[in-house]
XYZ file of C-alpha atoms in Angstrom:
757
model
C 80.042 107.092 89.074
C 77.403 105.278 87.044
C 73.828 104.508 87.943
C 71.974 101.479 86.620
C 68.298 101.725 87.463
C 65.332 99.402 87.239
C 63.949 102.109 84.997
C 66.603 102.138 82.301
C 65.718 105.687 81.245
C 67.269 106.846 84.538
C 70.637 105.264 83.782
C 73.492 107.723 83.645
C 76.911 108.982 84.694
C 77.308 111.477 87.554
C 80.078 113.569 89.043
C 80.334 114.491 92.723
C 82.984 116.589 94.447
C 83.631 114.725 97.696
C 85.070 117.874 99.292
C 81.641 119.458 99.714
C 78.006 118.465 99.830
C 77.045 119.933 96.472
C 74.469 118.118 94.449
C 76.054 115.604 92.041
C 76.257 116.794 88.452
C 74.688 114.786 85.660
C 77.279 114.052 82.982
C 74.951 112.151 80.664
C 71.964 109.853 80.815
C 70.225 107.434 78.489
C 68.568 104.080 78.019
C 71.494 101.690 78.050
C 74.572 100.778 80.032
C 77.455 103.090 81.005
C 80.707 101.434 82.087
C 84.522 101.425 82.161
C 84.936 104.983 83.471
C 88.555 106.058 82.945
C 90.377 109.314 83.806
C 93.372 110.771 82.070
C 96.525 111.211 84.172
C 95.563 114.722 85.320
C 91.957 113.741 86.097
C 90.677 116.517 83.836
C 89.022 114.317 81.195
C 86.873 111.245 81.576
C 85.983 108.630 78.981
C 83.586 105.720 79.195
C 81.666 103.198 77.125
C 77.941 103.398 76.465
C 75.938 100.530 75.016
C 72.262 100.812 74.145
C 71.978 97.441 72.402
C 68.737 95.823 73.580
C 69.154 92.448 75.246
C 68.623 89.431 73.019
C 66.204 87.879 75.520
C 64.122 89.330 78.386
C 65.855 89.276 81.737
C 64.853 89.978 85.318
C 65.546 93.638 86.235
C 68.528 93.977 88.488
C 68.972 96.175 91.500
C 70.604 99.593 90.979
C 74.358 99.370 90.636
C 77.209 101.840 90.535
C 80.794 101.735 89.383
C 83.635 104.140 89.903
C 86.260 105.392 87.471
C 89.652 103.847 87.029
C 92.793 105.633 85.979
C 93.719 103.456 83.026
C 92.284 100.247 81.642
C 94.915 99.099 79.198
C 94.665 95.478 80.279
C 92.770 93.058 78.074
C 89.470 91.769 79.373
C 88.741 88.037 79.390
C 87.481 86.621 76.136
C 83.713 86.158 76.359
C 82.311 82.694 75.783
C 80.471 83.838 72.671
C 80.627 86.757 70.261
C 79.016 89.839 71.790
C 76.303 91.622 69.830
C 76.962 94.866 71.726
C 78.000 97.962 69.777
C 79.532 100.230 72.400
C 80.184 103.915 71.840
C 82.758 106.061 73.627
C 81.913 109.330 75.373
C 84.315 112.054 76.514
C 83.686 114.514 79.336
C 85.719 117.549 80.457
C 85.789 118.073 84.233
C 84.825 121.652 85.199
C 87.511 123.674 86.911
C 85.099 125.087 89.465
C 83.515 121.686 90.089
C 80.002 123.166 89.836
C 79.158 123.804 86.193
C 79.614 121.121 83.595
C 78.940 120.408 79.968
C 77.322 117.193 78.914
C 79.609 114.376 77.792
C 79.932 114.086 74.020
C 80.184 110.991 71.883
C 83.603 110.717 70.266
C 83.486 107.173 68.936
C 80.620 105.352 67.318
C 79.553 103.619 64.115
C 79.916 106.816 62.040
C 83.297 107.973 63.354
C 85.702 108.819 60.497
C 88.376 106.161 60.016
C 86.447 103.045 61.086
C 86.525 100.504 58.277
C 83.262 99.274 56.802
C 82.083 96.149 58.563
C 84.075 96.962 61.714
C 83.023 98.375 65.080
C 84.445 99.680 68.333
C 84.619 96.983 71.050
C 85.248 97.125 74.780
C 87.409 93.986 75.008
C 90.717 95.806 74.585
C 90.236 98.394 77.316
C 90.112 102.166 77.182
C 92.843 104.613 78.207
C 94.585 107.873 77.405
C 98.161 108.101 76.201
C 100.591 109.881 78.502
C 100.766 112.928 76.212
C 96.970 113.230 76.330
C 96.619 113.398 72.544
C 95.423 109.868 71.929
C 92.781 107.505 73.204
C 93.575 103.788 72.999
C 90.572 101.664 72.109
C 90.118 98.462 70.128
C 88.058 97.497 67.111
C 86.905 94.222 65.592
C 84.898 92.980 62.625
C 81.167 93.100 63.248
C 79.937 89.631 64.246
C 77.985 87.760 61.641
C 74.327 87.264 62.378
C 73.484 83.591 62.800
C 71.466 82.231 59.927
C 68.511 80.005 60.877
C 68.796 76.428 59.631
C 66.933 75.672 56.455
C 63.886 73.485 56.815
C 64.159 70.252 54.901
C 61.513 67.626 54.339
C 64.123 64.882 54.033
C 67.006 64.201 56.441
C 70.482 64.927 55.097
C 73.870 63.820 56.330
C 76.361 66.503 57.359
C 79.858 66.341 55.952
C 82.505 66.562 58.688
C 85.891 67.354 57.091
C 89.149 69.061 58.027
C 91.470 69.851 55.131
C 95.141 69.803 56.104
C 96.752 71.986 53.413
C 100.503 72.146 53.005
C 100.432 75.957 52.746
C 98.400 76.528 55.940
C 100.067 79.030 58.275
C 98.876 76.929 61.193
C 98.039 73.248 61.042
C 94.407 72.275 61.559
C 94.684 71.305 65.262
C 96.193 74.732 66.044
C 93.411 76.459 64.108
C 90.817 74.444 66.012
C 92.321 75.241 69.428
C 92.491 78.954 68.608
C 89.140 79.196 66.838
C 87.341 80.645 69.853
C 90.012 83.280 70.401
C 90.061 84.137 66.697
C 86.303 84.676 66.587
C 86.444 87.059 69.567
C 89.709 88.754 68.720
C 89.945 92.523 68.852
C 92.664 94.758 67.437
C 94.222 97.888 68.977
C 93.334 101.208 67.435
C 93.601 104.837 68.460
C 91.295 107.846 68.456
C 93.269 110.994 67.672
C 91.686 113.577 69.944
C 93.092 116.560 68.069
C 92.018 115.283 64.639
C 88.801 113.635 65.847
C 89.330 110.483 63.811
C 89.957 106.821 64.465
C 92.981 104.914 63.132
C 93.183 101.118 62.917
C 96.630 100.104 64.157
C 96.796 96.312 64.382
C 95.249 93.495 62.412
C 95.685 89.729 62.172
C 99.076 90.217 60.517
C 100.525 93.132 62.503
C 100.873 93.915 66.209
C 100.917 97.627 66.984
C 99.862 99.935 69.795
C 99.911 103.727 69.945
C 102.949 105.234 71.735
C 102.531 107.242 74.930
C 104.405 110.135 73.305
C 104.667 111.197 69.684
C 103.408 109.573 66.526
C 105.931 106.780 65.887
C 105.269 103.312 67.261
C 107.102 99.979 67.024
C 105.132 97.416 65.048
C 105.879 93.729 64.533
C 104.706 90.957 62.240
C 105.414 87.229 62.307
C 103.284 86.494 59.235
C 106.237 85.375 57.075
C 107.333 82.879 59.719
C 104.104 81.381 61.082
C 104.426 78.415 58.784
C 107.706 77.556 60.498
C 106.129 76.084 63.620
C 109.354 74.216 64.310
C 111.109 77.512 65.051
C 111.249 78.600 68.684
C 110.763 81.408 69.371
C 108.965 82.400 66.166
C 110.867 85.249 64.446
C 109.244 88.609 63.696
C 109.928 91.554 61.434
C 109.887 94.979 63.098
C 109.160 98.401 61.664
C 108.615 101.958 62.871
C 105.065 103.026 62.019
C 103.703 106.568 61.962
C 100.236 106.145 63.420
C 98.899 109.290 61.711
C 100.262 108.846 58.195
C 100.838 105.080 58.046
C 104.463 105.548 56.925
C 106.578 102.453 57.749
C 110.339 102.139 58.201
C 111.653 98.550 58.489
C 114.239 98.192 61.259
C 114.688 94.455 62.050
C 114.199 91.283 60.031
C 113.603 87.815 61.491
C 114.340 89.083 65.008
C 113.771 86.797 67.994
C 113.871 89.534 70.620
C 111.037 91.885 71.414
C 111.626 95.628 71.585
C 110.997 97.815 74.636
C 110.129 101.435 73.835
C 111.360 104.194 76.123
C 108.758 106.262 78.010
C 109.325 109.318 75.807
C 108.964 107.225 72.649
C 112.366 108.214 71.251
C 114.101 104.829 71.598
C 113.459 101.095 71.450
C 115.811 98.544 72.991
C 116.303 94.855 72.290
C 118.687 91.911 72.696
C 120.465 90.337 69.732
C 122.843 87.381 69.899
C 124.961 88.369 72.892
C 124.369 92.091 73.175
C 121.862 94.805 73.895
C 121.157 97.373 71.217
C 119.072 100.516 70.874
C 117.185 101.975 67.907
C 116.471 105.681 67.787
C 113.007 106.796 66.719
C 112.043 107.839 64.079
C 115.296 107.676 62.078
C 115.798 103.953 62.861
C 119.512 104.238 63.650
C 120.792 101.127 65.463
C 123.447 101.398 68.177
C 125.116 98.444 69.915
C 125.308 99.158 73.658
C 127.265 96.262 75.184
C 129.493 94.827 72.435
C 132.689 96.286 73.962
C 131.973 95.290 77.560
C 133.898 92.388 79.121
C 130.893 90.751 80.708
C 128.268 88.393 79.332
C 124.612 89.343 79.128
C 123.627 85.872 77.863
C 122.198 83.351 80.316
C 125.209 81.038 80.736
C 123.059 78.112 81.919
C 120.898 78.146 78.784
C 121.635 74.833 77.045
C 118.963 74.429 74.370
C 119.884 74.467 70.635
C 118.170 77.798 69.978
C 118.818 81.502 70.418
C 120.079 81.996 73.963
C 118.049 84.175 76.271
C 119.430 87.245 77.993
C 119.590 87.956 81.677
C 116.704 90.152 82.726
C 115.970 93.657 81.506
C 114.768 96.019 84.225
C 113.511 98.762 81.905
C 113.990 102.425 81.111
C 114.428 105.353 83.471
C 111.483 107.752 83.634
C 113.402 110.380 81.691
C 114.412 107.803 79.025
C 118.082 108.726 79.454
C 119.144 105.216 80.476
C 118.260 101.571 79.914
C 118.839 99.177 82.832
C 119.835 95.564 82.087
C 121.480 92.712 83.984
C 124.373 90.332 83.548
C 124.616 87.216 85.696
C 125.485 89.208 88.822
C 125.023 92.948 88.419
C 122.792 95.716 87.106
C 124.065 97.942 84.301
C 123.045 101.463 83.284
C 123.297 102.028 79.526
C 122.935 105.292 77.592
C 120.823 104.782 74.457
C 123.442 106.429 72.239
C 126.191 104.078 73.481
C 128.123 106.837 75.249
C 127.837 105.316 78.738
C 127.795 101.817 80.244
C 128.114 101.640 84.032
C 127.911 98.678 86.410
C 125.835 100.398 89.088
C 125.794 97.573 91.638
C 129.513 96.854 91.203
C 130.050 94.163 93.828
C 127.875 91.334 92.517
C 130.537 89.372 90.639
C 133.130 89.850 93.390
C 130.730 88.599 96.057
C 129.130 85.856 93.908
C 125.787 87.628 94.366
C 122.991 88.165 91.870
C 121.412 91.603 92.235
C 117.979 92.387 90.844
C 115.536 95.210 91.446
C 112.885 94.343 94.020
C 109.525 95.125 92.467
C 107.894 96.481 95.605
C 104.128 96.193 95.389
C 102.326 99.333 96.466
C 98.842 99.821 97.824
C 96.437 100.064 94.898
C 95.201 103.637 94.432
C 94.285 106.027 91.676
C 97.791 107.404 91.301
C 99.324 108.187 87.948
C 100.615 104.948 86.377
C 104.331 104.430 86.743
C 106.131 104.866 83.447
C 109.798 104.074 83.788
C 112.142 103.547 86.724
C 112.642 106.225 89.345
C 116.406 106.852 89.422
C 116.248 109.737 91.919
C 115.094 107.576 94.834
C 116.820 104.668 96.617
C 116.359 101.210 95.092
C 115.555 98.100 97.095
C 117.499 95.207 95.586
C 117.085 91.466 95.952
C 120.321 89.515 96.359
C 121.066 85.804 96.035
C 124.306 83.985 96.716
C 124.714 81.749 93.672
C 126.585 79.056 95.637
C 124.641 78.799 98.884
C 121.359 80.253 97.561
C 121.183 82.477 100.628
C 119.073 85.509 99.787
C 118.170 88.910 101.142
C 117.857 92.614 100.421
C 120.240 95.491 99.774
C 119.507 99.219 99.619
C 121.187 101.276 96.895
C 121.207 105.067 96.916
C 121.745 106.873 93.581
C 125.421 106.732 92.668
C 126.421 104.618 95.684
C 127.408 100.993 96.326
C 124.573 98.725 97.528
C 124.322 98.421 101.318
C 123.382 95.105 102.953
C 120.086 95.145 104.840
C 119.435 91.459 105.550
C 120.738 88.128 104.266
C 120.302 84.508 105.239
C 119.545 80.900 104.328
C 115.955 81.580 103.396
C 113.727 82.861 100.613
C 111.949 86.221 100.643
C 108.635 86.963 98.960
C 107.730 90.140 97.101
C 107.589 93.053 99.579
C 104.402 95.095 99.895
C 104.763 98.715 100.987
C 102.308 100.508 103.230
C 100.544 103.423 101.555
C 101.381 106.074 104.148
C 104.352 104.652 106.047
C 107.852 103.307 105.405
C 106.713 99.819 106.355
C 107.136 96.634 104.362
C 105.449 93.266 104.714
C 106.783 90.128 103.022
C 107.089 86.379 103.454
C 110.086 84.354 104.606
C 110.362 80.656 103.791
C 112.748 77.764 103.379
C 112.350 74.378 101.717
C 110.613 73.115 104.855
C 109.360 76.323 106.539
C 105.989 77.713 105.510
C 106.122 81.265 104.036
C 104.825 83.226 107.005
C 104.485 87.011 106.929
C 106.956 89.405 108.502
C 106.958 93.167 108.858
C 109.824 95.656 108.983
C 110.756 99.252 108.279
C 112.871 100.421 105.352
C 116.126 99.872 107.241
C 115.283 96.202 108.038
C 116.803 96.602 111.528
C 113.884 94.874 113.194
C 112.006 92.105 111.403
C 108.901 90.899 113.224
C 106.949 87.755 112.452
C 103.213 88.438 112.328
C 101.696 85.094 111.265
C 101.995 81.467 112.275
C 100.060 79.792 109.503
C 101.233 76.237 110.125
C 101.286 75.720 113.899
C 100.595 71.985 113.608
C 103.959 71.302 112.032
C 105.536 70.780 115.454
C 103.367 67.692 115.901
C 104.976 65.851 112.986
C 108.307 64.424 111.972
C 108.949 66.984 109.227
C 112.060 67.267 107.074
C 115.348 69.120 106.666
C 116.994 70.131 103.405
C 120.604 70.846 102.516
C 122.611 71.527 99.383
C 125.106 69.015 98.052
C 127.906 69.721 95.591
C 129.032 67.245 92.962
C 130.686 67.078 89.548
C 129.071 65.471 86.517
C 130.880 62.845 84.458
C 131.452 65.646 81.933
C 133.297 67.750 84.537
C 130.491 70.251 85.195
C 130.147 71.590 88.752
C 126.556 71.086 89.884
C 124.376 71.110 92.985
C 121.438 69.153 94.309
C 118.972 69.314 97.186
C 119.054 66.506 99.737
C 115.925 66.191 101.893
C 116.242 64.187 105.106
C 113.818 63.238 107.888
C 113.741 65.782 110.701
C 114.843 63.001 113.080
C 117.654 61.943 110.718
C 120.129 59.467 112.251
C 123.564 59.631 110.529
C 124.341 56.083 111.698
C 121.321 54.684 109.886
C 121.069 53.719 106.197
C 117.929 55.036 104.517
C 116.163 54.154 101.285
C 116.379 57.048 98.825
C 114.112 58.342 96.066
C 115.628 60.595 93.399
C 113.348 63.183 91.816
C 114.537 64.694 88.522
C 113.550 67.285 85.960
C 116.262 69.796 84.914
C 118.048 72.208 87.276
C 116.359 72.100 90.671
C 118.849 73.561 93.161
C 117.448 77.063 92.616
C 114.355 75.901 94.524
C 116.344 75.357 97.699
C 114.523 78.093 99.615
C 111.102 77.532 98.029
C 108.639 75.978 100.441
C 107.410 72.457 99.685
C 104.172 71.417 101.358
C 103.418 67.753 102.145
C 100.606 67.535 99.612
C 99.315 65.123 96.987
C 100.918 66.373 93.786
C 98.628 66.487 90.773
C 101.771 66.637 88.652
C 102.152 62.922 89.421
C 105.399 63.239 91.385
C 106.432 62.564 94.955
C 106.063 65.025 97.816
C 109.657 65.368 99.161
C 108.469 66.433 102.608
C 106.013 63.544 102.936
C 108.549 60.928 101.809
C 111.247 62.290 104.130
C 108.785 62.349 107.004
C 108.095 58.675 106.325
C 111.678 57.484 106.450
C 113.163 58.227 103.011
C 115.963 60.405 101.773
C 114.976 62.468 98.730
C 117.579 63.738 96.263
C 116.816 66.452 93.700
C 119.913 66.885 91.483
C 120.714 69.435 88.779
C 121.068 68.211 85.201
C 123.122 70.041 82.561
C 122.629 69.039 78.926
C 124.700 68.611 75.804
C 122.980 69.181 72.477
C 122.180 65.922 70.753
C 122.531 63.834 73.915
C 119.662 64.459 76.357
C 119.610 60.870 77.619
C 123.380 60.523 78.231
C 123.380 64.001 79.832
C 120.889 62.803 82.435
C 122.977 59.714 83.219
C 126.162 61.777 83.464
C 124.625 64.140 86.028
C 122.283 61.971 88.085
C 124.604 59.041 88.860
C 127.427 61.245 90.253
C 124.866 63.076 92.407
C 123.670 59.756 93.830
C 127.233 58.686 94.511
C 127.966 61.962 96.306
C 125.156 61.187 98.769
C 126.095 57.508 99.059
C 129.648 58.520 100.007
C 128.194 59.963 103.208
C 127.291 56.458 104.336
C 123.623 57.151 105.017
C 122.065 55.456 101.954
C 120.936 51.878 101.551
C 122.415 51.430 98.077
C 120.148 48.469 97.421
C 117.086 50.675 97.918
C 117.370 53.614 95.528
C 114.313 54.624 93.503
C 113.675 57.407 90.994
C 110.640 59.471 90.012
C 109.861 62.069 87.376
C 107.034 63.324 85.179
C 106.972 64.376 81.512
C 110.547 65.440 80.688
C 111.632 63.772 83.911
C 109.709 60.661 82.900
C 111.539 60.490 79.578
C 114.924 60.703 81.266
C 114.014 57.893 83.660
C 112.830 55.685 80.794
C 116.186 56.263 79.110
C 118.357 55.851 82.216
C 116.972 52.450 83.181
C 118.181 51.165 79.788
C 121.713 52.241 80.745
C 122.061 51.436 84.455
C 120.786 49.030 87.090
C 121.434 51.544 89.884
C 117.725 51.937 90.581
C 115.669 49.254 92.305
C 112.389 50.902 91.317
C 111.351 53.654 88.918
C 108.144 55.662 88.581
C 107.853 57.656 85.344
C 104.961 59.778 84.133
C 103.995 60.773 80.564
C 107.047 59.093 79.047
C 108.352 59.904 75.576
C 109.816 56.526 74.682
C 110.223 56.848 70.907
C 111.515 60.163 69.595
C 111.137 58.932 66.025
C 107.365 58.461 66.254
C 106.869 61.364 68.670
C 108.711 63.826 66.392
C 105.764 64.079 63.999
C 103.096 63.986 66.699
C 100.769 66.736 67.928
C 100.651 68.525 71.272
C 96.875 68.372 71.472
C 96.609 70.995 74.199
C 98.020 73.693 71.904
C 97.525 71.982 68.543
C 101.203 72.454 67.717
C 103.367 69.955 65.878
C 105.933 68.433 68.224
C 108.892 68.904 65.848
C 110.103 72.133 67.491
C 110.432 70.393 70.853
C 112.972 67.878 69.555
C 114.925 70.236 67.332
C 115.090 73.403 69.431
C 113.760 73.098 72.955
C 113.620 70.577 75.772
C 114.634 67.419 73.897
C 117.725 69.242 72.597
C 118.519 67.044 69.587
C 119.413 70.174 67.586
C 118.722 68.685 64.146
C 115.776 67.377 62.164
C 114.882 63.703 62.028
C 116.239 63.524 58.484
C 119.519 65.239 59.354
C 120.314 63.052 62.366
C 118.126 59.920 62.454
C 120.604 58.024 64.648
C 120.481 60.697 67.362
C 116.738 60.218 67.602
C 117.144 56.452 67.839
C 120.085 56.564 70.285
C 118.112 58.785 72.666
C 114.902 56.723 72.457
C 114.547 54.146 75.270
C 112.161 51.933 73.295
C 115.031 50.810 71.050
C 116.946 49.594 74.121
C 114.063 48.168 76.135
C 115.717 44.758 76.245
C 118.371 46.172 78.585
C 115.909 47.196 81.315
C 116.284 45.405 84.655
C 114.473 47.973 86.846
C 110.812 47.466 87.841
C 108.883 50.345 86.259
C 105.575 51.951 87.199
C 104.317 54.315 84.478
C 101.384 56.689 84.424
C 100.151 57.887 81.047
C 96.601 59.142 80.716
C 94.574 58.681 77.546
C 93.620 62.389 77.331
C 97.210 63.619 77.720
C 97.279 66.964 75.912
C 101.081 67.362 75.879
C 102.669 63.923 75.328
C 100.721 61.499 73.098
C 99.750 58.564 75.287
C 100.772 56.093 72.595
C 104.320 56.883 73.732
C 103.577 55.168 77.043
C 101.869 52.324 75.204
C 104.953 51.770 73.019
C 107.212 51.427 76.042
C 104.722 49.293 77.977
C 104.199 46.881 75.081
C 107.936 46.604 74.481
C 108.714 45.834 78.130
C 105.739 43.477 78.409
C 106.852 41.614 75.277
C 110.319 41.257 76.851
C 108.928 39.937 80.147
C 109.955 42.962 82.227
C 108.150 44.051 85.390
C 106.116 47.008 84.144
C 102.796 48.574 85.121
C 100.971 51.388 83.306
C 98.250 53.413 84.988
C 95.815 55.179 82.665
C 93.352 57.458 84.435
C 90.557 57.678 81.876
C 89.915 61.068 80.292
C 92.613 62.723 82.392
C 95.116 65.172 80.828
C 98.904 65.467 81.134
C 98.635 66.261 84.853
C 95.800 64.760 86.859
C 92.847 67.131 87.111
C 90.714 65.172 89.591
C 91.893 65.152 93.181
C 90.551 61.641 93.798
C 92.730 60.328 90.965
C 95.744 62.216 92.288
C 95.285 60.586 95.705
C 94.849 57.179 94.113
C 98.075 57.529 92.162
C 100.001 58.888 95.162
C 98.984 55.829 97.205
C 99.870 53.344 94.469
C 103.221 55.023 93.870
C 103.981 54.842 97.585
C 103.022 51.166 97.708
C 105.290 50.515 94.716
C 108.278 52.172 96.423
C 107.468 50.594 99.788
C 107.591 47.130 98.223
C 110.763 47.553 96.193
C 112.734 49.804 98.573
C 111.501 48.651 101.990
C 110.412 45.081 101.339
C 106.740 45.624 102.190
C 104.567 42.872 100.635
C 103.083 43.572 97.216
C 99.564 44.988 97.187
C 97.091 42.883 95.154
C 97.104 45.250 92.159
C 100.854 44.702 91.778
C 100.732 40.992 92.410
C 97.769 40.061 90.228
C 96.721 43.105 88.209
C 93.168 44.442 87.973
C 90.901 42.812 85.343
C 88.739 45.290 83.469
C 85.523 43.779 84.792
C 86.764 44.145 88.382
C 88.247 47.617 88.216
C 85.366 49.392 89.960
C 85.336 46.853 92.774
C 89.132 47.158 93.187
C 88.842 50.860 93.968
C 86.686 50.112 97.010
C 89.910 49.524 98.975
C 90.518 53.302 98.968
C 87.010 54.276 99.983
C 87.789 54.790 103.668
C 90.983 56.680 102.887
C 89.251 59.010 100.439
C 86.171 59.733 102.546
C 86.540 63.041 104.429
C 86.245 62.762 108.205
C 84.320 65.187 110.374
């Protein structure tokens, strides 16, 4: 433990054996700060930082403090608000075998340590930990911060030039550089102290990512430097190489790869996903072996419909002994030998039963145990299971070499289980779309599941909601699902107004709890609307490359018809709501159909031509990648397919709109440029269409201030109430709000927004 005293000369690190009452041993002392105590796996060696940098300004002495050692501290610490002037050193201490006699800790890393580049220093921001083989100490370095230069005194005032130069060869455009400037100034780079050679080695820099392996001398390094300019690529490719951390020897293994590599615990293999298959690279010879090319199952996510490299189903990781890699297809878990000699479907029954099996990552009580490196294949596995048609979920137990055995299954969602430290007891949450995730407890066999919390007892006092799945087929012949939310007191003989909420695929959220809250994402609360006499439909949307707008129409209208065929919908009172990507689709759909009697769209992209060369100000990135490769799914550049950009842009078809539209687009939107909302508003206004645009001043893409979120939720409800239920227009809809009267107009909400005692 450390001691921080009011008299700094008494500061130090001490060791006490808690098994007896012996006097604590002094490990080291000095004027400064000792921190980040970290053991190796065997708890025989201890390392820690020491900083004797005097404070830049006097401060009030603090009370004595103490901190206790952690096993490993590989995680990155938060970036400080400003560059630290501290110059920490690293000390190493050997624990005595008898627990009574001890040598003083010795400094192993400091300004004069061999291997540290001139102008660089050891920093504490990257953590401090031993490798598993005990031969290496992971610690980061960074360039020494520049000392601030005092401003020059001038007898005459001078004007300061404010200029950003946008150069065509910049790796990152100026807005990206500006956004990342703070991170860049405080960035640290992984290095390693070789305990046997007593020297430091710089591993990573601004052009290469590299970290020391837990075993051996060969590590997997990556660099995206050649591809950073290509900000329209998603994900950004990287080149990979095997690097000997002692000699610096490099062996290139992959070029322009879009998959990361996962090293095995023993450091002898690295696995990755390429195209449609998993592969393995042996270390250090770099031999590449395809592991799944001959298997008759697909490891690609079949629902991935963006014009970019398809993602794989999940990778579980390596076994502890590094003899097998565990990966998933749509349904099952596979065990793969790194040399390609074995590929076994270990769950076996997933595809036959239409179940998706995944390993349950059981959270354990935090302790000082040895960090888990690799999957334990000698013990039973707890598996999560989901029926891909009904979305029922549950748990299975799988013993080594045996078929999974059902423990529990039902129409509900289960949270991550937490295991008791000294008992075979699990605690987890159970929820549905409308049932709060209360906690339950059980034993490993799940024979008795006991509810232990009732966190929402007031629900019984309200007309809540019920949710069910609906099946439908898109106009393109694709089998899809949607979630239909109905009032708890639903009357099948009654016809209800309905609001459709859209984004992409939503049916997977069927067992995720939805609270009746004001949504800062500027969308409806399904539970609240159902409770107040609406049906809410949340359909899946599947996309075709080059046709995002038509894809939405082809999926949403059949879903609406499937619900209308039940006879419970007032077909003259159907509204629609969506934000961001959902807002774009709504803006497009109302140019193609008059099915909706009211539409509320947030952060609308109305003109893909002008938006294509815009900036996402939150990240500083150019928006081109979004239209070519990701969510907008055009699949080609503006110059390759200009008509696709026009055909999918609602602003070019604004004259067709017959649906009253309420938009929200805030002037500080950091994702979608707010001029996109202005373009659509001005077009519809010029054409004499009923359109309103709400701009909450200085608010970002999603509303940050709760008072604004409540204001929007109320106005959206009033808009739907008028158009879907015939409630009279509120004054802001009937007459607008003149700029000079806008503060006075908000007084109407004062009573609603004032908390009651």
